[in-house]
Amino acid sequence: KQEVTQIPAALSVPEGENLVLNCSFTDSAIYNLQWFRQDPGKGLTSLLLIQSSQREQTSGRLNASLDKSSGRSTLYIAASQPGDSATYLCAVSRETSGSRLTFGEGTQLTVNP
Amino acid sequence: DTEVTQTPKHLVMGMTNKKSLKCEQHMGHRAMYWYKQKAKKPPELMFVYSYEKLSINESVPSRFSPECPNSSLLNLHLHALQPEDSALYLCASSQPLRPRETQYFGPGTRLLVL
C-alpha cells in the first residue's frame, strides 16, 4: 500500500526566505506526483504536476523536483510571501490508474511579515 | 473556465435527515470525484465516476449514495448519517487517463451532523 509522508508537518518562516518542503512515498510505481495548496476551509488548488518520467517542474517562484527511484519530491518556494501561508499537500497517483490520488498529511506553512 | 462549483457551502443535518450535495463543472471533464476531508487531515477518496459510470467505490458506507446524472453534474445523497461523518466534502473533476492533467477541486461543502 502506497504511503506518502511530508516533512515538516508545520513550518514558520520570515517573509523573503527561501524554503523547501519534502515529500516521500513508499512505492515508486507512480503515474505522476502533484503538489496542491489548500487555504483553511477551502478546496485544493493544483500548483505543479510532475510526470513520472520528468525530473522537475517550475511555475513562477515554485519549483518541484522528483526522484522516482528514491521515492522523494521537494517543493522549493523562493522569496516567500505572507500570501504563501497555507497547507501544502503532496499527492501521488498509481501507475495502473491516474485517478486515485494518495495524499500526504501536508505541511502547514506560515510566512510572517 | 476551470471552475468546479459545489452547493451548498454549509449544511447542518440531523441523523434522520436526507440531504444531497451537488457538484457541477463545465470543463468537459469526464471523470468526477468525491472526497471526504476531516480537520487537519488529507482528503480521502470516496467515489470516482468515469464517463458517468461509477468506477471506484472506496468501501464507503451505504448511507452515502453517489449519482452522476450527466457529464457535468455529480450528486452525493446523504441519509441516516452519523456525527462522525461531519467533514468537508470535496468534489473534483479531470479528464480520465490524462497523465498531464490535474484534478480540479471545488471549494467544498462543510457538513455538520448533529
Short mmCIF file of C-alpha atoms in Angstrom, two decimals:
data_model
loop_
_atom_site.label_atom_id
_atom_site.label_comp_id
_atom_site.label_asym_id
_atom_site.label_seq_id
_atom_site.Cartn_x
_atom_site.Cartn_y
_atom_site.Cartn_z
CA LYS A 1 0.00 0.00 0.00
CA GLN A 2 1.33 3.41 -1.01
CA GLU A 3 2.21 5.71 1.88
CA VAL A 4 3.07 9.37 1.44
CA THR A 5 4.91 11.31 4.14
CA GLN A 6 5.50 15.04 4.30
CA ILE A 7 8.14 16.74 6.41
CA PRO A 8 7.92 19.05 8.24
CA ALA A 9 4.32 18.98 9.46
CA ALA A 10 4.47 22.70 10.14
CA LEU A 11 6.89 25.46 9.20
CA SER A 12 7.05 29.12 10.17
CA VAL A 13 9.44 31.45 8.33
CA PRO A 14 10.00 35.18 7.95
CA GLU A 15 8.99 36.85 4.72
CA GLY A 16 11.57 36.68 1.95
CA GLU A 17 13.09 33.38 2.99
CA ASN A 18 13.60 30.54 0.52
CA LEU A 19 12.19 27.24 1.77
CA VAL A 20 11.90 23.57 0.91
CA LEU A 21 9.03 21.21 1.62
CA ASN A 22 9.65 17.49 1.46
CA CYS A 23 7.52 14.57 0.31
CA SER A 24 8.40 10.89 0.27
CA PHE A 25 6.47 7.88 -1.00
CA THR A 26 6.99 4.17 -0.44
CA ASP A 27 6.01 2.71 -3.83
CA SER A 28 7.97 4.08 -6.78
CA ALA A 29 5.42 2.78 -9.31
CA ILE A 30 3.72 6.15 -9.65
CA TYR A 31 1.98 7.75 -12.62
CA ASN A 32 2.63 11.30 -11.53
CA LEU A 33 3.15 13.45 -8.44
CA GLN A 34 1.29 16.64 -7.70
CA TRP A 35 1.65 19.48 -5.24
CA PHE A 36 -1.51 21.20 -4.07
CA ARG A 37 -2.17 24.22 -1.92
CA GLN A 38 -5.14 24.42 0.47
CA ASP A 39 -6.23 27.54 2.34
CA PRO A 40 -8.20 26.98 5.58
CA GLY A 41 -11.69 25.61 4.92
CA LYS A 42 -11.21 25.79 1.15
CA GLY A 43 -10.70 23.39 -1.72
CA LEU A 44 -7.37 22.36 -3.19
CA THR A 45 -5.52 24.30 -5.85
CA SER A 46 -3.07 22.45 -8.06
CA LEU A 47 0.39 24.03 -8.08
CA LEU A 48 2.58 21.66 -10.05
CA LEU A 49 2.24 18.23 -11.64
CA ILE A 50 5.30 16.14 -12.46
CA GLN A 51 5.05 13.12 -14.72
CA SER A 52 6.91 10.02 -13.56
CA SER A 53 9.34 10.46 -16.46
CA GLN A 54 10.15 14.08 -15.53
CA ARG A 55 12.66 15.41 -13.02
CA GLU A 56 11.22 18.83 -12.25
CA GLN A 57 8.58 21.44 -12.98
CA THR A 58 8.66 25.18 -12.42
CA SER A 59 5.94 27.77 -12.07
CA GLY A 60 6.91 31.27 -11.06
CA ARG A 61 8.55 31.14 -7.62
CA LEU A 62 7.79 27.43 -7.26
CA ASN A 63 10.00 24.56 -8.32
CA ALA A 64 9.15 20.92 -7.74
CA SER A 65 11.59 18.06 -8.24
CA LEU A 66 11.01 14.34 -8.42
CA ASP A 67 13.40 11.46 -7.78
CA LYS A 68 11.21 8.49 -8.51
CA SER A 69 13.82 5.84 -7.74
CA SER A 70 14.39 7.14 -4.23
CA GLY A 71 10.71 7.97 -3.68
CA ARG A 72 11.22 11.67 -2.99
CA SER A 73 9.96 15.02 -4.13
CA THR A 74 10.69 18.53 -2.96
CA LEU A 75 8.80 21.78 -3.40
CA TYR A 76 11.05 24.82 -3.38
CA ILE A 77 9.44 28.21 -2.73
CA ALA A 78 11.63 31.21 -3.48
CA ALA A 79 11.30 34.58 -1.76
CA SER A 80 8.34 33.55 0.37
CA GLN A 81 5.46 35.98 0.95
CA PRO A 82 2.70 36.13 3.59
CA GLY A 83 0.24 35.15 0.86
CA ASP A 84 2.05 31.82 0.57
CA SER A 85 0.71 30.85 4.00
CA ALA A 86 -1.39 27.70 3.51
CA THR A 87 -1.22 23.94 3.80
CA TYR A 88 0.77 22.26 1.04
CA LEU A 89 -0.21 18.73 0.08
CA CYS A 90 1.74 16.23 -1.96
CA ALA A 91 -0.18 13.51 -3.82
CA VAL A 92 0.83 10.58 -6.00
CA SER A 93 -1.21 8.54 -8.43
CA ARG A 94 -0.62 4.88 -9.16
CA GLU A 95 0.65 3.53 -12.44
CA THR A 96 -2.44 1.49 -13.10
CA SER A 97 -4.87 4.33 -12.66
CA GLY A 98 -4.20 8.01 -12.78
CA SER A 99 -7.44 8.67 -10.99
CA ARG A 100 -6.68 7.53 -7.46
CA LEU A 101 -4.57 10.06 -5.58
CA THR A 102 -2.79 9.20 -2.35
CA PHE A 103 -2.16 12.31 -0.29
CA GLY A 104 0.42 13.12 2.33
CA GLU A 105 -0.66 14.73 5.60
CA GLY A 106 0.51 18.13 4.42
CA THR A 107 2.86 20.84 5.60
CA GLN A 108 1.25 23.87 7.21
CA LEU A 109 3.28 26.90 6.17
CA THR A 110 3.15 30.29 7.88
CA VAL A 111 5.10 33.18 6.36
CA ASN A 112 5.41 36.05 8.82
CA PRO A 113 5.58 39.66 7.60
CA ASP B 1 -13.49 28.23 -17.18
CA THR B 2 -11.59 25.99 -14.76
CA GLU B 3 -14.16 26.12 -12.01
CA VAL B 4 -15.84 23.36 -10.08
CA THR B 5 -18.83 24.59 -8.09
CA GLN B 6 -20.38 22.95 -5.06
CA THR B 7 -23.62 23.62 -3.26
CA PRO B 8 -24.44 24.18 -0.52
CA LYS B 9 -21.35 25.70 1.12
CA HIS B 10 -22.53 24.66 4.56
CA LEU B 11 -25.02 22.03 5.68
CA VAL B 12 -26.30 21.07 9.11
CA MET B 13 -28.41 17.94 9.33
CA GLY B 14 -29.80 15.57 11.89
CA MET B 15 -29.13 11.87 11.85
CA THR B 16 -32.59 11.12 10.44
CA ASN B 17 -32.48 13.67 7.64
CA LYS B 18 -31.99 13.12 3.94
CA LYS B 19 -29.96 15.71 2.07
CA SER B 20 -27.93 15.99 -1.12
CA LEU B 21 -24.68 17.66 -2.08
CA LYS B 22 -24.28 18.95 -5.61
CA CYS B 23 -21.21 19.44 -7.78
CA GLU B 24 -21.01 20.95 -11.26
CA GLN B 25 -18.27 21.53 -13.82
CA HIS B 26 -18.32 22.81 -17.38
CA MET B 27 -14.77 21.95 -18.43
CA GLY B 28 -15.83 18.90 -20.42
CA HIS B 29 -14.18 16.60 -17.91
CA ARG B 30 -15.43 13.02 -17.96
CA ALA B 31 -14.08 11.95 -14.55
CA MET B 32 -15.59 13.28 -11.34
CA TYR B 33 -14.70 12.53 -7.74
CA TRP B 34 -16.00 12.80 -4.20
CA TYR B 35 -13.52 13.22 -1.34
CA LYS B 36 -14.06 13.48 2.41
CA GLN B 37 -11.68 15.60 4.48
CA LYS B 38 -11.56 15.72 8.25
CA ALA B 39 -9.90 18.62 10.05
CA LYS B 40 -6.13 18.72 9.65
CA LYS B 41 -6.16 15.53 7.59
CA PRO B 42 -5.67 15.00 3.85
CA PRO B 43 -8.62 14.30 1.56
CA GLU B 44 -9.78 10.70 1.37
CA LEU B 45 -11.20 9.40 -1.89
CA MET B 46 -14.79 8.15 -1.67
CA PHE B 47 -16.06 7.67 -5.23
CA VAL B 48 -14.90 8.10 -8.82
CA TYR B 49 -17.16 8.37 -11.85
CA SER B 50 -15.64 7.88 -15.28
CA TYR B 51 -17.84 8.60 -18.31
CA GLU B 52 -20.85 8.81 -15.99
CA LYS B 53 -20.29 5.31 -14.62
CA LEU B 54 -19.12 4.50 -11.11
CA SER B 55 -15.57 3.19 -11.44
CA ILE B 56 -14.26 3.39 -7.88
CA ASN B 57 -16.08 2.99 -4.56
CA GLU B 58 -13.63 3.05 -1.69
CA SER B 59 -15.82 0.86 0.54
CA VAL B 60 -17.94 3.82 1.54
CA PRO B 61 -20.96 3.09 3.81
CA SER B 62 -24.29 2.87 2.00
CA ARG B 63 -25.60 5.93 3.84
CA PHE B 64 -23.61 7.82 1.17
CA SER B 65 -25.09 7.35 -2.30
CA PRO B 66 -23.43 8.99 -5.32
CA GLU B 67 -25.17 9.83 -8.56
CA CYS B 68 -23.89 11.19 -11.86
CA PRO B 69 -26.94 12.34 -13.88
CA ASN B 70 -24.82 13.68 -16.75
CA SER B 71 -21.24 14.54 -17.61
CA SER B 72 -21.39 17.93 -15.85
CA LEU B 73 -23.16 17.02 -12.61
CA LEU B 74 -22.31 14.90 -9.61
CA ASN B 75 -24.52 14.43 -6.58
CA LEU B 76 -23.94 12.84 -3.21
CA HIS B 77 -27.11 11.75 -1.45
CA LEU B 78 -26.91 11.54 2.33
CA HIS B 79 -29.20 9.53 4.59
CA ALA B 80 -29.02 8.49 8.24
CA LEU B 81 -25.58 9.97 8.74
CA GLN B 82 -23.60 9.75 11.96
CA PRO B 83 -21.88 12.62 13.81
CA GLU B 84 -18.50 11.20 12.73
CA ASP B 85 -19.49 11.92 9.12
CA SER B 86 -19.10 15.61 9.83
CA ALA B 87 -16.35 16.82 7.49
CA LEU B 88 -15.54 18.92 4.43
CA TYR B 89 -16.78 17.13 1.31
CA LEU B 90 -14.80 17.98 -1.79
CA CYS B 91 -15.71 17.37 -5.40
CA ALA B 92 -13.12 17.24 -8.16
CA SER B 93 -13.00 16.64 -11.89
CA SER B 94 -10.42 15.72 -14.51
CA GLN B 95 -10.01 14.08 -17.87
CA PRO B 96 -9.75 10.29 -17.47
CA LEU B 97 -6.37 8.71 -18.15
CA ARG B 98 -4.66 12.00 -18.93
CA PRO B 99 -1.37 11.94 -17.00
CA ARG B 100 -0.58 15.56 -17.79
CA GLU B 101 -3.79 16.91 -16.34
CA THR B 102 -4.52 17.55 -12.72
CA GLN B 103 -7.74 17.21 -10.81
CA TYR B 104 -9.64 20.45 -10.31
CA PHE B 105 -11.24 20.77 -6.91
CA GLY B 106 -14.32 22.64 -5.82
CA PRO B 107 -14.45 24.75 -2.63
CA GLY B 108 -16.23 22.01 -0.72
CA THR B 109 -19.36 21.61 1.39
CA ARG B 110 -18.83 21.74 5.13
CA LEU B 111 -21.19 19.22 6.69
CA LEU B 112 -22.17 19.05 10.34
CA VAL B 113 -24.22 16.08 11.52
CA LEU B 114 -25.96 16.57 14.85
#
